[in-house]
PDB file of C-alpha atoms in Angstrom:
ATOM      1  CA  GLY A   1     107.083 -34.564   1.721  1.00  0.00           C
ATOM      2  CA  ARG A   2     109.853 -33.902  -0.449  1.00  0.00           C
ATOM      3  CA  CYS A   3     110.038 -34.167  -4.400  1.00  0.00           C
ATOM      4  CA  SER A   4     113.459 -35.280  -6.383  1.00  0.00           C
ATOM      5  CA  PHE A   5     114.351 -33.626  -9.094  1.00  0.00           C
ATOM      6  CA  SER A   6     113.706 -36.416 -11.464  1.00  0.00           C
ATOM      7  CA  GLU A   7     110.149 -36.877  -9.698  1.00  0.00           C
ATOM      8  CA  PHE A   8     109.492 -33.101 -10.464  1.00  0.00           C
ATOM      9  CA  GLU A   9     110.960 -33.486 -14.102  1.00  0.00           C
ATOM     10  CA  THR A  10     108.631 -36.274 -14.730  1.00  0.00           C
ATOM     11  CA  PHE A  11     105.716 -34.491 -13.208  1.00  0.00           C
ATOM     12  CA  PHE A  12     106.504 -31.528 -15.597  1.00  0.00           C
ATOM     13  CA  HIS A  13     106.608 -33.422 -18.732  1.00  0.00           C
ATOM     14  CA  ASN A  14     103.307 -35.478 -17.965  1.00  0.00           C
ATOM     15  CA  SER A  15     101.347 -32.284 -17.340  1.00  0.00           C
ATOM     16  CA  MET A  16     102.958 -30.771 -20.453  1.00  0.00           C
ATOM     17  CA  ASP A  17     101.786 -34.007 -22.858  1.00  0.00           C
ATOM     18  CA  GLU A  18      98.160 -33.751 -21.041  1.00  0.00           C
ATOM     19  CA  ASP A  19      97.778 -30.187 -21.999  1.00  0.00           C
ATOM     20  CA  ARG A  20      99.037 -30.879 -25.365  1.00  0.00           C
ATOM     21  CA  ILE A  21      96.591 -33.885 -25.742  1.00  0.00           C
ATOM     22  CA  THR A  22      94.029 -31.764 -24.536  1.00  0.00           C
ATOM     23  CA  GLU A  23      94.829 -29.146 -27.010  1.00  0.00           C
ATOM     24  CA  ILE A  24      94.261 -31.944 -29.633  1.00  0.00           C
ATOM     25  CA  GLN A  25      91.282 -32.905 -28.356  1.00  0.00           C
ATOM     26  CA  ALA A  26      89.869 -29.664 -28.635  1.00  0.00           C
ATOM     27  CA  ILE A  27      91.129 -29.573 -32.688  1.00  0.00           C
ATOM     28  CA  ILE A  28      89.276 -33.281 -33.042  1.00  0.00           C
ATOM     29  CA  ARG A  29      85.827 -31.420 -31.408  1.00  0.00           C
ATOM     30  CA  ASN A  30      86.010 -28.531 -33.956  1.00  0.00           C
ATOM     31  CA  GLU A  31      86.744 -30.867 -36.757  1.00  0.00           C
ATOM     32  CA  VAL A  32      84.044 -33.137 -35.927  1.00  0.00           C
ATOM     33  CA  ARG A  33      81.507 -30.128 -35.937  1.00  0.00           C
ATOM     34  CA  ARG A  34      83.008 -28.961 -39.132  1.00  0.00           C
ATOM     35  CA  LEU A  35      82.626 -32.441 -40.792  1.00  0.00           C
ATOM     36  CA  ALA A  36      78.681 -32.841 -39.381  1.00  0.00           C
ATOM     37  CA  ASN A  37      77.475 -29.605 -40.929  1.00  0.00           C
ATOM     38  CA  SER A  38      75.683 -31.269 -43.872  1.00  0.00           C
ATOM     39  CA  SER A  39      74.372 -29.664 -47.359  1.00  0.00           C
ATOM     40  CA  ARG A  40      71.101 -29.173 -45.694  1.00  0.00           C
ATOM     41  CA  GLY A  41      72.393 -27.373 -42.910  1.00  0.00           C
ATOM     42  CA  ILE A  42      71.444 -30.336 -39.999  1.00  0.00           C
ATOM     43  CA  PRO A  43      74.404 -31.243 -38.515  1.00  0.00           C
ATOM     44  CA  SER A  44      75.141 -35.177 -38.652  1.00  0.00           C
ATOM     45  CA  LEU A  45      77.465 -36.677 -36.260  1.00  0.00           C
ATOM     46  CA  ARG A  46      76.759 -40.015 -38.491  1.00  0.00           C
ATOM     47  CA  LEU A  47      78.521 -37.688 -41.331  1.00  0.00           C
ATOM     48  CA  ALA A  48      81.252 -36.634 -39.417  1.00  0.00           C
ATOM     49  CA  PHE A  49      82.003 -40.547 -38.104  1.00  0.00           C
ATOM     50  CA  ALA A  50      82.022 -41.649 -41.663  1.00  0.00           C
ATOM     51  CA  ALA A  51      84.754 -39.210 -42.668  1.00  0.00           C
ATOM     52  CA  PHE A  52      87.112 -40.598 -40.418  1.00  0.00           C
ATOM     53  CA  ASP A  53      85.590 -44.226 -40.475  1.00  0.00           C
ATOM     54  CA  LYS A  54      87.062 -44.637 -43.900  1.00  0.00           C
ATOM     55  CA  ASN A  55      86.563 -48.364 -44.668  1.00  0.00           C
ATOM     56  CA  ASP A  56      83.132 -48.450 -43.467  1.00  0.00           C
ATOM     57  CA  SER A  57      83.591 -50.787 -40.720  1.00  0.00           C
ATOM     58  CA  GLY A  58      81.776 -49.331 -37.972  1.00  0.00           C
ATOM     59  CA  HIS A  59      84.913 -48.329 -36.250  1.00  0.00           C
ATOM     60  CA  ILE A  60      87.651 -45.605 -36.398  1.00  0.00           C
ATOM     61  CA  SER A  61      90.792 -47.400 -36.080  1.00  0.00           C
ATOM     62  CA  ARG A  62      94.219 -46.229 -34.701  1.00  0.00           C
ATOM     63  CA  ARG A  63      95.579 -45.849 -38.282  1.00  0.00           C
ATOM     64  CA  GLU A  64      92.408 -44.098 -39.544  1.00  0.00           C
ATOM     65  CA  LEU A  65      92.403 -41.710 -36.606  1.00  0.00           C
ATOM     66  CA  ARG A  66      96.335 -40.983 -37.571  1.00  0.00           C
ATOM     67  CA  ASN A  67      95.368 -40.187 -40.921  1.00  0.00           C
ATOM     68  CA  GLU A  68      92.586 -37.923 -40.324  1.00  0.00           C
ATOM     69  CA  LEU A  69      94.928 -35.931 -37.853  1.00  0.00           C
ATOM     70  CA  GLU A  70      97.769 -35.569 -40.301  1.00  0.00           C
ATOM     71  CA  LYS A  71      95.380 -34.033 -42.919  1.00  0.00           C
ATOM     72  CA  LEU A  72      94.805 -31.166 -40.219  1.00  0.00           C
ATOM     73  CA  GLY A  73      98.676 -30.918 -39.871  1.00  0.00           C
ATOM     74  CA  ILE A  74      98.676 -32.921 -36.793  1.00  0.00           C
ATOM     75  CA  GLU A  75     101.504 -35.322 -36.496  1.00  0.00           C
ATOM     76  CA  LEU A  76     101.512 -37.425 -33.083  1.00  0.00           C
ATOM     77  CA  SER A  77     104.055 -40.044 -31.888  1.00  0.00           C
ATOM     78  CA  SER A  78     102.725 -43.589 -31.323  1.00  0.00           C
ATOM     79  CA  ARG A  79     102.216 -42.533 -27.569  1.00  0.00           C
ATOM     80  CA  ASP A  80      99.939 -39.357 -28.061  1.00  0.00           C
ATOM     81  CA  ILE A  81      97.747 -41.492 -30.421  1.00  0.00           C
ATOM     82  CA  ASP A  82      97.208 -43.940 -27.381  1.00  0.00           C
ATOM     83  CA  ALA A  83      96.678 -40.633 -25.419  1.00  0.00           C
ATOM     84  CA  VAL A  84      94.241 -39.313 -27.551  1.00  0.00           C
ATOM     85  CA  LEU A  85      92.442 -42.653 -28.071  1.00  0.00           C
ATOM     86  CA  ASP A  86      92.081 -42.688 -24.350  1.00  0.00           C
ATOM     87  CA  ARG A  87      90.060 -39.766 -24.379  1.00  0.00           C
ATOM     88  CA  PHE A  88      87.220 -41.882 -26.559  1.00  0.00           C
ATOM     89  CA  ASP A  89      87.574 -45.122 -25.726  1.00  0.00           C
ATOM     90  CA  LEU A  90      84.686 -46.804 -23.284  1.00  0.00           C
ATOM     91  CA  ASP A  91      85.177 -50.415 -23.972  1.00  0.00           C
ATOM     92  CA  GLY A  92      88.667 -50.644 -23.894  1.00  0.00           C
ATOM     93  CA  ASP A  93      89.062 -52.061 -27.335  1.00  0.00           C
ATOM     94  CA  GLY A  94      91.604 -49.592 -28.857  1.00  0.00           C
ATOM     95  CA  LYS A  95      88.967 -48.480 -31.710  1.00  0.00           C
ATOM     96  CA  ILE A  96      86.177 -45.735 -31.874  1.00  0.00           C
ATOM     97  CA  ASP A  97      82.965 -47.023 -32.226  1.00  0.00           C
ATOM     98  CA  TYR A  98      79.917 -44.477 -33.384  1.00  0.00           C
ATOM     99  CA  ARG A  99      78.770 -44.242 -29.349  1.00  0.00           C
ATOM    100  CA  GLU A 100      81.868 -43.290 -28.304  1.00  0.00           C
ATOM    101  CA  PHE A 101      82.718 -40.898 -30.875  1.00  0.00           C
ATOM    102  CA  ALA A 102      79.139 -39.114 -30.294  1.00  0.00           C
ATOM    103  CA  ARG A 103      80.076 -38.911 -26.429  1.00  0.00           C
ATOM    104  CA  PHE A 104      83.382 -37.391 -27.433  1.00  0.00           C
ATOM    105  CA  ALA A 105      81.829 -35.014 -29.629  1.00  0.00           C
ATOM    106  CA  GLN A 106      79.126 -33.834 -27.079  1.00  0.00           C
ATOM    107  CA  GLY A 107      81.860 -33.215 -24.623  1.00  0.00           C
ATOM    108  CA  GLY A 108      82.764 -36.417 -23.131  1.00  0.00           C
ATOM    109  CA  GLY A 109      85.928 -37.971 -22.269  1.00  0.00           C
ATOM    110  CA  ASP A 110      87.139 -34.495 -20.706  1.00  0.00           C
ATOM    111  CA  GLY A 111      88.659 -36.099 -17.137  1.00  0.00           C
ATOM    112  CA  LEU A 112      86.935 -35.876 -13.725  1.00  0.00           C
ATOM    113  CA  ARG A 113      86.084 -32.796 -11.400  1.00  0.00           C
ATOM    114  CA  GLU A 114      87.231 -33.908  -7.978  1.00  0.00           C
ATOM    115  CA  ASP A 115      83.166 -33.865  -7.169  1.00  0.00           C
ATOM    116  CA  ASP A 116      82.591 -36.583  -9.909  1.00  0.00           C
ATOM    117  CA  CYS A 117      85.267 -38.596  -8.670  1.00  0.00           C
ATOM    118  CA  ASP A 118      83.960 -38.448  -4.896  1.00  0.00           C
ATOM    119  CA  GLU A 119      80.143 -38.985  -6.501  1.00  0.00           C
ATOM    120  CA  LEU A 120      82.158 -42.044  -8.224  1.00  0.00           C
ATOM    121  CA  PHE A 121      83.818 -43.568  -5.258  1.00  0.00           C
ATOM    122  CA  ALA A 122      80.537 -43.338  -3.318  1.00  0.00           C
ATOM    123  CA  LYS A 123      78.553 -45.168  -6.381  1.00  0.00           C
ATOM    124  CA  ILE A 124      81.457 -48.034  -6.596  1.00  0.00           C
ATOM    125  CA  LYS A 125      80.954 -48.488  -2.779  1.00  0.00           C
ATOM    126  CA  ARG A 126      77.241 -48.865  -2.839  1.00  0.00           C
ATOM    127  CA  GLY A 127      77.362 -50.826  -5.739  1.00  0.00           C
ATOM    128  CA  LEU A 128      79.661 -53.272  -4.494  1.00  0.00           C
ATOM    129  CA  SER A 129      78.693 -53.399  -0.840  1.00  0.00           C
ATOM    130  CA  SER A 130      75.222 -54.435  -2.009  1.00  0.00           C
ATOM    131  CA  SER A 131      76.422 -57.186  -4.210  1.00  0.00           C
ATOM    132  CA  SER A 132      78.563 -58.878  -1.772  1.00  0.00           C
ATOM    133  CA  PRO A 133      79.664 -58.048   2.175  1.00  0.00           C
ATOM    134  CA  ASP A 134      82.761 -60.143   1.842  1.00  0.00           C
ATOM    135  CA  ILE A 135      86.098 -57.237   0.999  1.00  0.00           C
ATOM    136  CA  VAL A 136      87.790 -60.217  -0.696  1.00  0.00           C
ATOM    137  CA  ARG A 137      85.135 -60.921  -3.025  1.00  0.00           C
ATOM    138  CA  VAL A 138      84.695 -56.868  -3.626  1.00  0.00           C
ATOM    139  CA  PHE A 139      88.173 -56.935  -4.558  1.00  0.00           C
ATOM    140  CA  SER A 140      88.446 -59.912  -6.666  1.00  0.00           C
ATOM    141  CA  PHE A 141      84.942 -58.187  -8.532  1.00  0.00           C
ATOM    142  CA  PHE A 142      87.919 -55.664 -10.142  1.00  0.00           C
ATOM    143  CA  ASP A 143      91.094 -58.498  -9.899  1.00  0.00           C
ATOM    144  CA  ARG A 144      89.899 -60.822 -12.365  1.00  0.00           C
ATOM    145  CA  ASP A 145      93.620 -62.375 -12.790  1.00  0.00           C
ATOM    146  CA  GLY A 146      93.911 -62.845  -9.037  1.00  0.00           C
ATOM    147  CA  SER A 147      96.849 -60.994  -9.247  1.00  0.00           C
ATOM    148  CA  GLY A 148      96.355 -59.022  -6.203  1.00  0.00           C
ATOM    149  CA  ILE A 149      96.455 -55.564  -8.098  1.00  0.00           C
ATOM    150  CA  ILE A 150      93.990 -54.178 -10.306  1.00  0.00           C
ATOM    151  CA  ASP A 151      94.662 -52.786 -13.319  1.00  0.00           C
ATOM    152  CA  ASP A 152      93.246 -49.847 -15.424  1.00  0.00           C
ATOM    153  CA  GLU A 153      91.558 -52.282 -17.792  1.00  0.00           C
ATOM    154  CA  GLU A 154      90.291 -54.365 -15.160  1.00  0.00           C
ATOM    155  CA  PHE A 155      89.073 -51.530 -13.513  1.00  0.00           C
ATOM    156  CA  GLN A 156      87.054 -49.918 -16.584  1.00  0.00           C
ATOM    157  CA  ARG A 157      85.546 -53.383 -17.115  1.00  0.00           C
ATOM    158  CA  GLY A 158      84.509 -53.651 -13.472  1.00  0.00           C
ATOM    159  CA  LEU A 159      82.921 -49.935 -13.643  1.00  0.00           C
ATOM    160  CA  ALA A 160      81.304 -50.698 -16.881  1.00  0.00           C
ATOM    161  CA  GLU A 161      79.464 -53.902 -14.878  1.00  0.00           C
ATOM    162  CA  LEU A 162      78.402 -51.582 -12.622  1.00  0.00           C
ATOM    163  CA  GLY A 163      76.834 -49.429 -15.212  1.00  0.00           C
ATOM    164  CA  LEU A 164      79.435 -46.704 -14.610  1.00  0.00           C
ATOM    165  CA  GLU A 165      80.921 -46.245 -18.123  1.00  0.00           C
ATOM    166  CA  LEU A 166      84.256 -44.259 -18.234  1.00  0.00           C
ATOM    167  CA  THR A 167      86.664 -43.616 -20.968  1.00  0.00           C
ATOM    168  CA  ALA A 168      90.344 -45.151 -20.570  1.00  0.00           C
ATOM    169  CA  TYR A 169      91.344 -41.617 -19.925  1.00  0.00           C
ATOM    170  CA  GLU A 170      89.005 -41.267 -17.066  1.00  0.00           C
ATOM    171  CA  THR A 171      89.697 -44.371 -15.456  1.00  0.00           C
ATOM    172  CA  LYS A 172      93.127 -43.335 -15.127  1.00  0.00           C
ATOM    173  CA  LYS A 173      92.211 -40.286 -13.655  1.00  0.00           C
ATOM    174  CA  LEU A 174      89.972 -41.922 -11.302  1.00  0.00           C
ATOM    175  CA  LEU A 175      92.789 -44.062 -10.408  1.00  0.00           C
ATOM    176  CA  ASP A 176      95.018 -41.452  -9.423  1.00  0.00           C
ATOM    177  CA  ARG A 177      92.763 -40.598  -6.442  1.00  0.00           C
ATOM    178  CA  PHE A 178      93.539 -43.884  -4.731  1.00  0.00           C
ATOM    179  CA  PRO A 179      95.622 -43.417  -1.515  1.00  0.00           C
ATOM    180  CA  GLY A 180      99.352 -42.800  -2.641  1.00  0.00           C
ATOM    181  CA  GLY A 181      97.972 -42.412  -6.250  1.00  0.00           C
ATOM    182  CA  SER A 182      98.248 -45.407  -8.661  1.00  0.00           C
ATOM    183  CA  ARG A 183     101.724 -46.822  -9.759  1.00  0.00           C
ATOM    184  CA  ALA A 184     101.419 -47.664 -13.521  1.00  0.00           C
ATOM    185  CA  ASN A 185      97.773 -47.503 -13.794  1.00  0.00           C
ATOM    186  CA  GLN A 186      97.416 -50.047 -11.099  1.00  0.00           C
ATOM    187  CA  VAL A 187      96.118 -49.894  -7.355  1.00  0.00           C
ATOM    188  CA  SER A 188      97.107 -52.572  -4.923  1.00  0.00           C
ATOM    189  CA  TYR A 189      94.665 -54.337  -2.396  1.00  0.00           C
ATOM    190  CA  ARG A 190      95.325 -51.919   0.638  1.00  0.00           C
ATOM    191  CA  CYS A 191      94.929 -48.720  -1.546  1.00  0.00           C
ATOM    192  CA  PHE A 192      91.461 -50.247  -2.811  1.00  0.00           C
ATOM    193  CA  ILE A 193      89.610 -50.942   0.102  1.00  0.00           C
ATOM    194  CA  GLN A 194      91.079 -47.822   1.945  1.00  0.00           C
ATOM    195  CA  ALA A 195      89.717 -45.823  -0.658  1.00  0.00           C
ATOM    196  CA  LEU A 196      86.250 -47.506  -0.233  1.00  0.00           C
ATOM    197  CA  GLY A 197      86.447 -47.271   3.270  1.00  0.00           C
ATOM    198  CA  PHE A 198      86.411 -50.810   4.254  1.00  0.00           C
ATOM    199  CA  GLU A 199      89.894 -49.892   6.547  1.00  0.00           C
ATOM    200  CA  ASN A 200      87.894 -50.360   9.538  1.00  0.00           C
ATOM    201  CA  SER A 201      86.664 -53.913   8.952  1.00  0.00           C
ATOM    202  CA  ARG A 202      88.014 -56.359  11.098  1.00  0.00           C
ATOM    203  CA  HIS A 203      88.850 -58.699   8.075  1.00  0.00           C
ATOM    204  CA  ASP A 204      92.962 -58.621   7.634  1.00  0.00           C
ATOM    205  CA  TYR A 205      93.134 -56.905   4.468  1.00  0.00           C
ATOM    206  CA  SER A 206      97.405 -56.771   4.440  1.00  0.00           C
ATOM    207  CA  THR A 207      97.080 -59.333   1.521  1.00  0.00           C
ATOM    208  CA  PRO A 208      93.898 -60.584  -0.301  1.00  0.00           C
ATOM    209  CA  GLU A 209      93.044 -64.118  -0.303  1.00  0.00           C
ATOM    210  CA  LYS A 210      92.018 -66.780  -3.318  1.00  0.00           C
ATOM    211  CA  ILE A 211      88.721 -67.363  -3.269  1.00  0.00           C
ATOM    212  CA  SER A 212      86.967 -70.116  -5.530  1.00  0.00           C
ATOM    213  CA  SER A 213      84.306 -69.167  -7.928  1.00  0.00           C
TER     214      SER A 213
END
């Protein structure tokens, strides 16, 4: 297939942005390690978390994250801050709790390898097939608002209910693996069931049906 200049330019800039966020992620991890070093010489992630969580709320807010990064000489746009938060965020609330912070510090949130994505697709299919053989109900498990489209937040919540916890960033990377790629972090009904191997079903999957709860 052909790629227009505008599509190439968008891809190029997105790749540059992602590389930059990955570099910032490495800087944050180094800072967390530094802050975790207590006077007793025993690393403490709780100590590092408290350095970010200035108001002792139990969560690191967007503002608190931005302030700590500015202390390190890193000034980010609102879009970049959101991208950094996506590397932490497991529950989609836009804040970082201690569990998310610890997971990130220990190497989580780096994205998914191709093998990881294949394994996750297999787990999703097993989990959904065991809960319901009905394709429409499988799709509706994720499509909570009945729009016929699964967005990244719905997908992340559905995965969590299946016991598959991914950050917002990892969720978006997995969405990109659907046939044709995801548009604006969304997946259509057809692409969803094709990706999960339901395309050979006798069911007409061109359009999702409304189902009663």
